[in-house]
Amino acid sequence: MDQTKHLQAIEAIKKKLRGRRLDYKEIYTLMDEISHDRLGDVLTAYFVASGFKDGFNEDELYYLTKAMVETGSKIEFPGIVADKHSIGGLSGARATMIIVPIVAAAGFYMPKTSSRAITSPAGTADVMEICAKVTFTPEQMKQIVNNVGGCIVWGGHLGIAPADDVIIRVEEPLSYESFDKVIVSIMAKKIAMSTNHLVLDIPLGPTMKIKYKKDADVVAAKFSKICKKFNIDVFVDIHNTTQPAGNGIGPYLEAVDVLKVLEQDKDRPMDLENRSLRLAGKLLDMCLKTAGKPQNGDELAAQILSDGSALKKFKEIVKAQHGDPDMNWRKPVHKVYHHEIPAAQSGTIKHINNYNLHSLAKVLGAPGDIYAGLYLNKRLDDKVSKNDTMFTFYASQKNDIEEAIETLKMFPIYTIES
């Protein structure tokens, strides 16, 4: 250990805790120490906490992003490289697994690195792992993308922005991230993957990470400024969100929703499909403009999904990632326990509490138990009669179902009005 650098990093943390601004040298030293796991969890936690109250100014955000990239690996791809990212906070929203094959089928590179669950019952990497392997070396990932045009892999094994992985580990017990940390985390990994066309998804609502429009506008502006500094075309999609886009909550159940959309099953979750097509269309609009092609992104995305091209491309990606390309949502899984929860009264569903959804899914064992979670049988504005099935619990252990039934008494999901 370089004792001088270690002491400089500690002084930088103290300086930030006092509310002062850090320069690039200080931030680079911090990221270098964190990326090599030389700072330790306690000191790293102090650094994370130092940015919660006053956050980071525009220069500091740029420095943090740049330093995170430069203290890790970079993976180079030529030409137009597309990506999509959500700031998270919403279960049942696996649009990424639908967007990647749509964009790749349109002929653009989309090397998607995703996280495992941080604050939710499943991350995109957890859900993709139901279908295929997600852990690869940078060389293996690059070969997959060169062969089939896209991938959906776990970013934690690639060595890109390694400081962020350490910070995520420290943050996980609190299940909380500051807005500035989310911005830096996302942008560092995009830049390290050669991204130059990006759609950012910002769900907004009373039980989302971002609750107020004014906060969403601030976050969007910060994203846009950083993207401009790194020459990335960006579209920020702020949208009111009151319920999961899909019906399943938990790795396996969310994978079923994705497969239903790609297979164009008649029982597919249309909110998830529409959300995926909206974001894919915006991303394709930017890519097509750069490529000089006079096509409409929305129309192209819809065509690729409806004619089976997206499903074909997804199967190519799954096969390249050592999965079963013949997998479909109807394939049986090992025996799991389930329990249906009936409506306590008749009326109309007026509210769904996403925080409580997260909590109950975790009580059931998600994401560690990949088959655990909830399936929403009813959605907002649905009319229900007393004793209708509202949702279904799933778990590999019967006692987890029993614990979730008890927890539900304190963490209700639906508000029904007569």
Short mmCIF file of C-alpha atoms in Angstrom, two decimals:
data_model
loop_
_atom_site.label_atom_id
_atom_site.label_comp_id
_atom_site.label_asym_id
_atom_site.label_seq_id
_atom_site.Cartn_x
_atom_site.Cartn_y
_atom_site.Cartn_z
CA MET A 1 0.00 0.00 0.00
CA ASP A 2 1.19 3.49 -0.90
CA GLN A 3 0.81 5.17 2.50
CA THR A 4 1.03 8.67 1.03
CA LYS A 5 -1.87 8.07 -1.38
CA HIS A 6 -3.86 6.40 1.39
CA LEU A 7 -3.46 9.43 3.65
CA GLN A 8 -4.33 11.78 0.78
CA ALA A 9 -7.56 9.84 0.22
CA ILE A 10 -8.47 10.13 3.92
CA GLU A 11 -7.79 13.88 3.86
CA ALA A 12 -10.05 14.19 0.80
CA ILE A 13 -12.87 12.43 2.68
CA LYS A 14 -12.45 14.78 5.65
CA LYS A 15 -12.50 17.75 3.30
CA LYS A 16 -15.74 16.60 1.68
CA LEU A 17 -17.32 15.89 5.08
CA ARG A 18 -16.64 19.53 5.95
CA GLY A 19 -18.65 20.57 2.89
CA ARG A 20 -15.70 21.65 0.72
CA ARG A 21 -15.21 20.82 -2.96
CA LEU A 22 -12.69 18.30 -4.26
CA ASP A 23 -10.38 18.74 -7.25
CA TYR A 24 -9.60 16.05 -9.83
CA LYS A 25 -6.38 14.88 -8.19
CA GLU A 26 -8.18 14.30 -4.88
CA ILE A 27 -11.06 12.49 -6.53
CA TYR A 28 -8.77 10.34 -8.67
CA THR A 29 -6.80 9.31 -5.57
CA LEU A 30 -10.04 8.38 -3.81
CA MET A 31 -11.33 6.33 -6.75
CA ASP A 32 -7.96 4.61 -7.15
CA GLU A 33 -7.87 3.61 -3.48
CA ILE A 34 -11.50 2.45 -3.54
CA SER A 35 -11.15 0.55 -6.83
CA HIS A 36 -8.28 -1.47 -5.40
CA ASP A 37 -10.20 -2.06 -2.15
CA ARG A 38 -7.46 -0.35 -0.15
CA LEU A 39 -9.69 2.12 1.66
CA GLY A 40 -11.84 -0.39 3.52
CA ASP A 41 -15.61 -0.40 3.96
CA VAL A 42 -15.69 2.05 6.88
CA LEU A 43 -13.75 4.82 5.13
CA THR A 44 -15.58 4.16 1.86
CA ALA A 45 -18.88 4.52 3.74
CA TYR A 46 -17.70 7.89 5.10
CA PHE A 47 -16.98 9.03 1.54
CA VAL A 48 -20.40 7.87 0.35
CA ALA A 49 -22.07 9.65 3.27
CA SER A 50 -20.13 12.86 2.57
CA GLY A 51 -22.02 13.33 -0.70
CA PHE A 52 -25.52 12.75 0.66
CA LYS A 53 -26.32 16.18 2.08
CA ASP A 54 -24.89 18.72 -0.36
CA GLY A 55 -24.06 16.38 -3.22
CA PHE A 56 -21.40 17.20 -5.80
CA ASN A 57 -21.14 20.20 -8.08
CA GLU A 58 -20.91 19.95 -11.87
CA ASP A 59 -17.11 19.75 -11.93
CA GLU A 60 -17.02 17.11 -9.18
CA LEU A 61 -19.55 14.94 -11.02
CA TYR A 62 -17.39 15.14 -14.14
CA TYR A 63 -14.25 14.35 -12.14
CA LEU A 64 -15.90 11.40 -10.37
CA THR A 65 -17.14 9.95 -13.65
CA LYS A 66 -13.78 10.42 -15.37
CA ALA A 67 -11.84 8.95 -12.44
CA MET A 68 -14.13 5.94 -12.16
CA VAL A 69 -13.54 5.20 -15.84
CA GLU A 70 -9.79 5.75 -15.72
CA THR A 71 -9.24 3.53 -12.67
CA GLY A 72 -10.86 0.57 -14.46
CA SER A 73 -10.92 -1.22 -17.80
CA LYS A 74 -12.39 0.12 -21.02
CA ILE A 75 -14.02 -1.97 -23.75
CA GLU A 76 -13.87 -0.44 -27.20
CA PHE A 77 -16.53 -0.90 -29.87
CA PRO A 78 -16.52 0.90 -33.23
CA GLY A 79 -19.22 3.09 -34.74
CA ILE A 80 -22.67 3.55 -33.23
CA VAL A 81 -22.93 1.99 -29.76
CA ALA A 82 -26.34 2.15 -28.11
CA ASP A 83 -27.40 1.74 -24.49
CA LYS A 84 -30.39 2.18 -22.23
CA HIS A 85 -30.39 2.59 -18.48
CA SER A 86 -32.96 3.09 -15.78
CA ILE A 87 -32.16 4.72 -12.47
CA GLY A 88 -34.09 1.82 -10.93
CA GLY A 89 -36.36 1.65 -7.94
CA LEU A 90 -39.12 -0.24 -9.73
CA SER A 91 -39.73 -3.98 -9.76
CA GLY A 92 -41.17 -5.84 -12.72
CA ALA A 93 -39.60 -3.50 -15.27
CA ARG A 94 -37.26 -5.61 -17.40
CA ALA A 95 -37.54 -3.46 -20.53
CA THR A 96 -33.79 -3.82 -21.11
CA MET A 97 -34.14 -7.49 -22.06
CA ILE A 98 -36.62 -6.50 -24.77
CA ILE A 99 -34.85 -3.36 -25.98
CA VAL A 100 -31.42 -4.99 -26.49
CA PRO A 101 -32.61 -7.56 -29.06
CA ILE A 102 -34.75 -4.92 -30.82
CA VAL A 103 -31.80 -2.53 -31.24
CA ALA A 104 -29.35 -5.32 -32.14
CA ALA A 105 -31.82 -6.67 -34.72
CA ALA A 106 -31.91 -3.17 -36.24
CA GLY A 107 -28.18 -3.49 -36.89
CA PHE A 108 -26.66 -1.44 -34.06
CA TYR A 109 -24.25 -2.58 -31.35
CA MET A 110 -25.84 -2.77 -27.88
CA PRO A 111 -23.37 -4.21 -25.33
CA LYS A 112 -25.54 -4.03 -22.20
CA THR A 113 -23.93 -4.39 -18.81
CA SER A 114 -26.40 -4.69 -15.97
CA SER A 115 -26.31 -4.89 -12.20
CA ARG A 116 -27.63 -7.43 -9.79
CA ALA A 117 -30.27 -6.36 -7.30
CA ILE A 118 -29.22 -3.38 -5.17
CA THR A 119 -32.47 -1.97 -3.77
CA SER A 120 -35.00 -4.20 -5.58
CA PRO A 121 -35.88 -7.93 -5.53
CA ALA A 122 -34.15 -8.48 -8.88
CA GLY A 123 -31.68 -6.71 -11.12
CA THR A 124 -31.54 -7.20 -14.88
CA ALA A 125 -28.51 -9.48 -14.49
CA ASP A 126 -30.46 -11.67 -12.04
CA VAL A 127 -33.35 -11.98 -14.49
CA MET A 128 -31.15 -12.61 -17.55
CA GLU A 129 -29.37 -15.35 -15.60
CA ILE A 130 -32.63 -17.34 -15.73
CA CYS A 131 -32.07 -17.56 -19.50
CA ALA A 132 -28.29 -17.59 -19.91
CA LYS A 133 -24.90 -17.12 -18.30
CA VAL A 134 -24.15 -13.48 -17.43
CA THR A 135 -20.57 -13.61 -16.12
CA PHE A 136 -17.89 -13.14 -18.78
CA THR A 137 -14.42 -11.69 -19.22
CA PRO A 138 -14.14 -8.48 -21.28
CA GLU A 139 -12.69 -10.47 -24.18
CA GLN A 140 -15.55 -12.98 -24.10
CA MET A 141 -18.15 -10.23 -23.91
CA LYS A 142 -16.59 -8.39 -26.83
CA GLN A 143 -16.65 -11.55 -28.94
CA ILE A 144 -20.35 -12.11 -28.12
CA VAL A 145 -21.23 -8.57 -29.23
CA ASN A 146 -19.13 -8.83 -32.39
CA ASN A 147 -20.89 -12.11 -33.26
CA VAL A 148 -24.54 -11.27 -32.52
CA GLY A 149 -24.65 -7.48 -32.07
CA GLY A 150 -25.62 -7.33 -28.41
CA CYS A 151 -25.39 -8.89 -24.97
CA ILE A 152 -26.95 -8.65 -21.51
CA VAL A 153 -24.23 -9.40 -18.97
CA TRP A 154 -23.34 -8.66 -15.37
CA GLY A 155 -21.00 -5.67 -15.20
CA GLY A 156 -19.39 -6.67 -11.90
CA HIS A 157 -16.94 -9.11 -13.48
CA LEU A 158 -15.67 -6.90 -16.31
CA GLY A 159 -13.38 -4.57 -14.36
CA ILE A 160 -15.18 -1.46 -15.63
CA ALA A 161 -15.58 1.29 -13.01
CA PRO A 162 -14.46 -1.08 -10.21
CA ALA A 163 -14.72 1.70 -7.61
CA ASP A 164 -18.46 1.75 -8.20
CA ASP A 165 -18.78 -1.97 -7.40
CA VAL A 166 -17.07 -1.40 -4.06
CA ILE A 167 -19.33 1.57 -3.31
CA ILE A 168 -22.43 -0.48 -4.22
CA ARG A 169 -21.31 -3.18 -1.79
CA VAL A 170 -21.03 -0.59 0.98
CA GLU A 171 -24.41 0.96 0.14
CA GLU A 172 -26.33 -2.31 -0.12
CA PRO A 173 -27.16 -2.77 3.60
CA LEU A 174 -28.82 0.66 3.61
CA SER A 175 -30.70 0.01 0.33
CA TYR A 176 -30.22 3.66 -0.58
CA GLU A 177 -28.26 5.66 -3.16
CA SER A 178 -27.91 9.42 -3.53
CA PHE A 179 -28.99 10.90 -6.87
CA ASP A 180 -25.45 12.09 -7.64
CA LYS A 181 -24.04 8.63 -6.94
CA VAL A 182 -26.60 7.11 -9.32
CA ILE A 183 -25.56 9.56 -12.05
CA VAL A 184 -21.84 8.85 -11.68
CA SER A 185 -22.38 5.10 -11.44
CA ILE A 186 -24.41 4.96 -14.63
CA MET A 187 -22.29 7.33 -16.69
CA ALA A 188 -18.92 5.81 -15.77
CA LYS A 189 -20.02 2.40 -16.97
CA LYS A 190 -21.52 3.76 -20.17
CA ILE A 191 -18.34 5.63 -21.06
CA ALA A 192 -16.18 2.58 -20.27
CA MET A 193 -18.32 0.57 -22.73
CA SER A 194 -17.89 3.08 -25.61
CA THR A 195 -21.55 4.16 -25.46
CA ASN A 196 -22.33 7.14 -27.70
CA HIS A 197 -26.15 6.92 -27.92
CA LEU A 198 -28.07 6.61 -24.66
CA VAL A 199 -31.67 6.56 -23.43
CA LEU A 200 -32.09 7.21 -19.71
CA ASP A 201 -35.24 6.02 -18.02
CA ILE A 202 -36.34 8.00 -14.95
CA PRO A 203 -39.48 6.62 -13.27
CA LEU A 204 -41.26 9.27 -11.22
CA GLY A 205 -43.79 8.68 -8.47
CA PRO A 206 -44.59 8.58 -4.74
CA THR A 207 -43.00 5.14 -4.27
CA MET A 208 -40.14 5.56 -6.76
CA LYS A 209 -36.53 6.61 -6.06
CA ILE A 210 -37.45 10.05 -7.41
CA LYS A 211 -40.77 11.30 -6.07
CA TYR A 212 -40.98 14.88 -7.35
CA LYS A 213 -40.79 16.34 -10.86
CA LYS A 214 -38.42 19.11 -9.75
CA ASP A 215 -35.90 16.50 -8.55
CA ALA A 216 -36.27 14.52 -11.78
CA ASP A 217 -35.58 17.69 -13.80
CA VAL A 218 -32.40 18.35 -11.78
CA VAL A 219 -31.18 14.78 -12.29
CA ALA A 220 -32.00 14.91 -16.02
CA ALA A 221 -30.08 18.18 -16.41
CA LYS A 222 -27.02 16.72 -14.67
CA PHE A 223 -27.13 13.65 -16.91
CA SER A 224 -27.39 15.82 -20.01
CA LYS A 225 -24.43 17.99 -19.02
CA ILE A 226 -22.16 15.00 -18.35
CA CYS A 227 -23.22 13.32 -21.59
CA LYS A 228 -22.36 16.49 -23.50
CA LYS A 229 -18.87 16.54 -21.96
CA PHE A 230 -18.30 12.96 -23.09
CA ASN A 231 -19.90 13.42 -26.56
CA ILE A 232 -22.85 11.10 -25.90
CA ASP A 233 -26.21 11.69 -27.60
CA VAL A 234 -28.82 11.28 -24.87
CA PHE A 235 -32.58 11.22 -24.47
CA VAL A 236 -33.93 11.39 -20.90
CA ASP A 237 -37.38 9.86 -20.44
CA ILE A 238 -39.11 11.14 -17.28
CA HIS A 239 -42.42 9.37 -16.82
CA ASN A 240 -44.99 9.05 -14.05
CA THR A 241 -44.93 5.52 -12.68
CA THR A 242 -47.54 4.11 -10.34
CA GLN A 243 -47.12 0.35 -10.74
CA PRO A 244 -44.74 -2.25 -12.19
CA ALA A 245 -44.80 -2.51 -15.97
CA GLY A 246 -44.89 -6.30 -15.76
CA ASN A 247 -46.90 -8.66 -13.61
CA GLY A 248 -44.04 -10.65 -12.09
CA ILE A 249 -41.79 -9.52 -9.25
CA GLY A 250 -38.67 -11.65 -8.73
CA PRO A 251 -36.06 -13.11 -11.16
CA TYR A 252 -37.98 -16.04 -12.66
CA LEU A 253 -41.37 -14.31 -12.75
CA GLU A 254 -39.86 -11.24 -14.44
CA ALA A 255 -38.13 -13.47 -17.02
CA VAL A 256 -41.53 -15.01 -17.82
CA ASP A 257 -42.92 -11.52 -18.53
CA VAL A 258 -40.00 -10.73 -20.87
CA LEU A 259 -40.42 -14.00 -22.78
CA LYS A 260 -44.17 -13.44 -23.12
CA VAL A 261 -43.52 -10.05 -24.74
CA LEU A 262 -40.81 -11.35 -27.07
CA GLU A 263 -42.97 -14.34 -28.03
CA GLN A 264 -45.95 -11.97 -28.51
CA ASP A 265 -48.07 -14.20 -26.30
CA LYS A 266 -51.71 -13.10 -26.04
CA ASP A 267 -51.35 -12.92 -22.23
CA ARG A 268 -48.24 -10.70 -22.34
CA PRO A 269 -48.02 -7.61 -20.04
CA MET A 270 -48.86 -4.75 -22.41
CA ASP A 271 -47.50 -2.04 -20.08
CA LEU A 272 -44.07 -3.69 -20.28
CA GLU A 273 -44.31 -4.02 -24.05
CA ASN A 274 -45.38 -0.39 -24.55
CA ARG A 275 -42.67 0.91 -22.23
CA SER A 276 -40.03 -1.14 -24.05
CA LEU A 277 -41.19 0.03 -27.47
CA ARG A 278 -41.24 3.69 -26.38
CA LEU A 279 -37.64 3.56 -25.14
CA ALA A 280 -36.40 1.41 -28.03
CA GLY A 281 -38.01 3.83 -30.47
CA LYS A 282 -36.26 6.85 -28.93
CA LEU A 283 -32.92 5.04 -28.96
CA LEU A 284 -33.35 3.94 -32.57
CA ASP A 285 -34.32 7.48 -33.61
CA MET A 286 -30.93 8.74 -32.38
CA CYS A 287 -28.99 5.83 -33.94
CA LEU A 288 -30.80 6.09 -37.29
CA LYS A 289 -30.17 9.84 -37.44
CA THR A 290 -26.43 9.35 -36.88
CA ALA A 291 -26.41 6.56 -39.48
CA GLY A 292 -28.17 8.83 -41.97
CA LYS A 293 -31.13 6.47 -42.39
CA PRO A 294 -34.55 8.09 -42.96
CA GLN A 295 -36.51 5.62 -40.84
CA ASN A 296 -38.85 6.17 -37.89
CA GLY A 297 -37.55 4.59 -34.69
CA ASP A 298 -40.98 3.86 -33.20
CA GLU A 299 -42.19 2.14 -36.37
CA LEU A 300 -38.99 0.12 -36.74
CA ALA A 301 -39.05 -1.04 -33.12
CA ALA A 302 -42.69 -2.14 -33.38
CA GLN A 303 -42.02 -4.00 -36.61
CA ILE A 304 -38.98 -5.84 -35.20
CA LEU A 305 -40.95 -6.97 -32.16
CA SER A 306 -44.13 -7.97 -33.98
CA ASP A 307 -42.51 -9.90 -36.85
CA GLY A 308 -40.41 -12.09 -34.54
CA SER A 309 -37.02 -10.50 -35.34
CA ALA A 310 -36.52 -9.45 -31.70
CA LEU A 311 -37.27 -12.97 -30.44
CA LYS A 312 -34.86 -14.45 -33.00
CA LYS A 313 -32.12 -12.00 -31.94
CA PHE A 314 -32.78 -12.69 -28.23
CA LYS A 315 -32.31 -16.40 -28.88
CA GLU A 316 -29.03 -15.66 -30.66
CA ILE A 317 -27.86 -13.66 -27.64
CA VAL A 318 -28.97 -16.40 -25.23
CA LYS A 319 -27.11 -19.05 -27.26
CA ALA A 320 -23.98 -16.88 -27.44
CA GLN A 321 -24.17 -16.51 -23.63
CA HIS A 322 -24.32 -20.31 -23.20
CA GLY A 323 -28.05 -20.48 -22.51
CA ASP A 324 -30.84 -22.58 -24.01
CA PRO A 325 -32.13 -20.77 -27.13
CA ASP A 326 -35.25 -22.96 -27.12
CA MET A 327 -36.31 -21.70 -23.70
CA ASN A 328 -39.84 -20.31 -23.57
CA TRP A 329 -42.11 -19.08 -20.81
CA ARG A 330 -44.12 -22.32 -20.73
CA LYS A 331 -41.18 -24.55 -19.81
CA PRO A 332 -41.78 -26.00 -16.31
CA VAL A 333 -39.53 -25.26 -13.36
CA HIS A 334 -38.83 -27.24 -10.23
CA LYS A 335 -41.63 -27.37 -7.70
CA VAL A 336 -42.25 -24.12 -5.84
CA TYR A 337 -44.85 -23.26 -3.25
CA HIS A 338 -47.50 -20.67 -4.01
CA HIS A 339 -50.32 -18.97 -2.17
CA GLU A 340 -53.11 -16.81 -3.60
CA ILE A 341 -54.15 -13.67 -1.70
CA PRO A 342 -57.85 -12.77 -2.04
CA ALA A 343 -59.43 -9.31 -2.05
CA ALA A 344 -60.78 -8.32 1.37
CA GLN A 345 -63.50 -6.15 -0.23
CA SER A 346 -65.08 -5.23 -3.53
CA GLY A 347 -64.18 -2.00 -5.31
CA THR A 348 -61.61 -0.39 -7.62
CA ILE A 349 -57.82 -0.53 -7.17
CA LYS A 350 -56.63 3.05 -6.63
CA HIS A 351 -53.05 2.61 -5.41
CA ILE A 352 -50.19 0.07 -5.49
CA ASN A 353 -47.37 0.45 -2.96
CA ASN A 354 -44.13 -0.43 -4.77
CA TYR A 355 -42.04 -0.20 -1.58
CA ASN A 356 -44.18 -2.88 0.01
CA LEU A 357 -43.93 -5.01 -3.13
CA HIS A 358 -40.14 -4.90 -2.80
CA SER A 359 -40.28 -5.80 0.89
CA LEU A 360 -42.64 -8.75 0.43
CA ALA A 361 -40.64 -10.15 -2.49
CA LYS A 362 -37.51 -10.06 -0.35
CA VAL A 363 -39.32 -11.77 2.54
CA LEU A 364 -40.25 -14.51 0.08
CA GLY A 365 -36.55 -14.94 -0.70
CA ALA A 366 -35.91 -12.90 -3.85
CA PRO A 367 -33.43 -12.48 -5.42
CA GLY A 368 -31.45 -15.27 -3.69
CA ASP A 369 -34.30 -17.69 -4.36
CA ILE A 370 -34.69 -17.10 -8.10
CA TYR A 371 -38.21 -18.57 -8.13
CA ALA A 372 -39.44 -16.44 -5.23
CA GLY A 373 -41.62 -13.37 -5.67
CA LEU A 374 -45.11 -12.18 -6.43
CA TYR A 375 -47.37 -12.29 -9.44
CA LEU A 376 -49.85 -9.40 -9.71
CA ASN A 377 -53.21 -10.78 -10.80
CA LYS A 378 -54.82 -7.33 -10.62
CA ARG A 379 -53.60 -3.88 -11.64
CA LEU A 380 -54.46 -0.22 -11.09
CA ASP A 381 -58.05 0.78 -11.90
CA ASP A 382 -59.16 -2.86 -12.12
CA LYS A 383 -62.55 -3.52 -10.56
CA VAL A 384 -62.46 -6.43 -8.13
CA SER A 385 -64.99 -8.44 -6.15
CA LYS A 386 -64.43 -9.70 -2.63
CA ASN A 387 -62.32 -12.90 -2.65
CA ASP A 388 -60.95 -12.31 -6.17
CA THR A 389 -57.28 -13.33 -6.36
CA MET A 390 -55.27 -10.09 -6.07
CA PHE A 391 -51.75 -11.53 -6.25
CA THR A 392 -49.90 -14.79 -5.72
CA PHE A 393 -46.87 -15.48 -3.52
CA TYR A 394 -44.15 -17.86 -4.78
CA ALA A 395 -41.21 -19.34 -2.85
CA SER A 396 -39.09 -22.49 -2.70
CA GLN A 397 -39.53 -22.66 1.10
CA LYS A 398 -42.98 -22.99 2.62
CA ASN A 399 -42.02 -21.02 5.73
CA ASP A 400 -41.13 -18.01 3.50
CA ILE A 401 -44.71 -18.02 2.22
CA GLU A 402 -45.99 -18.11 5.80
CA GLU A 403 -43.73 -15.22 6.81
CA ALA A 404 -44.88 -13.16 3.81
CA ILE A 405 -48.54 -13.73 4.74
CA GLU A 406 -47.81 -12.31 8.20
CA THR A 407 -45.73 -9.43 6.82
CA LEU A 408 -48.54 -8.48 4.42
CA LYS A 409 -50.64 -7.38 7.42
CA MET A 410 -48.17 -4.52 8.01
CA PHE A 411 -47.13 -3.98 4.38
CA PRO A 412 -50.31 -3.86 2.26
CA ILE A 413 -49.89 -3.67 -1.50
CA TYR A 414 -53.28 -2.50 -2.79
CA THR A 415 -55.63 0.30 -1.80
CA ILE A 416 -59.19 -0.54 -2.85
CA GLU A 417 -61.99 2.01 -2.82
CA SER A 418 -65.65 1.06 -2.98
#
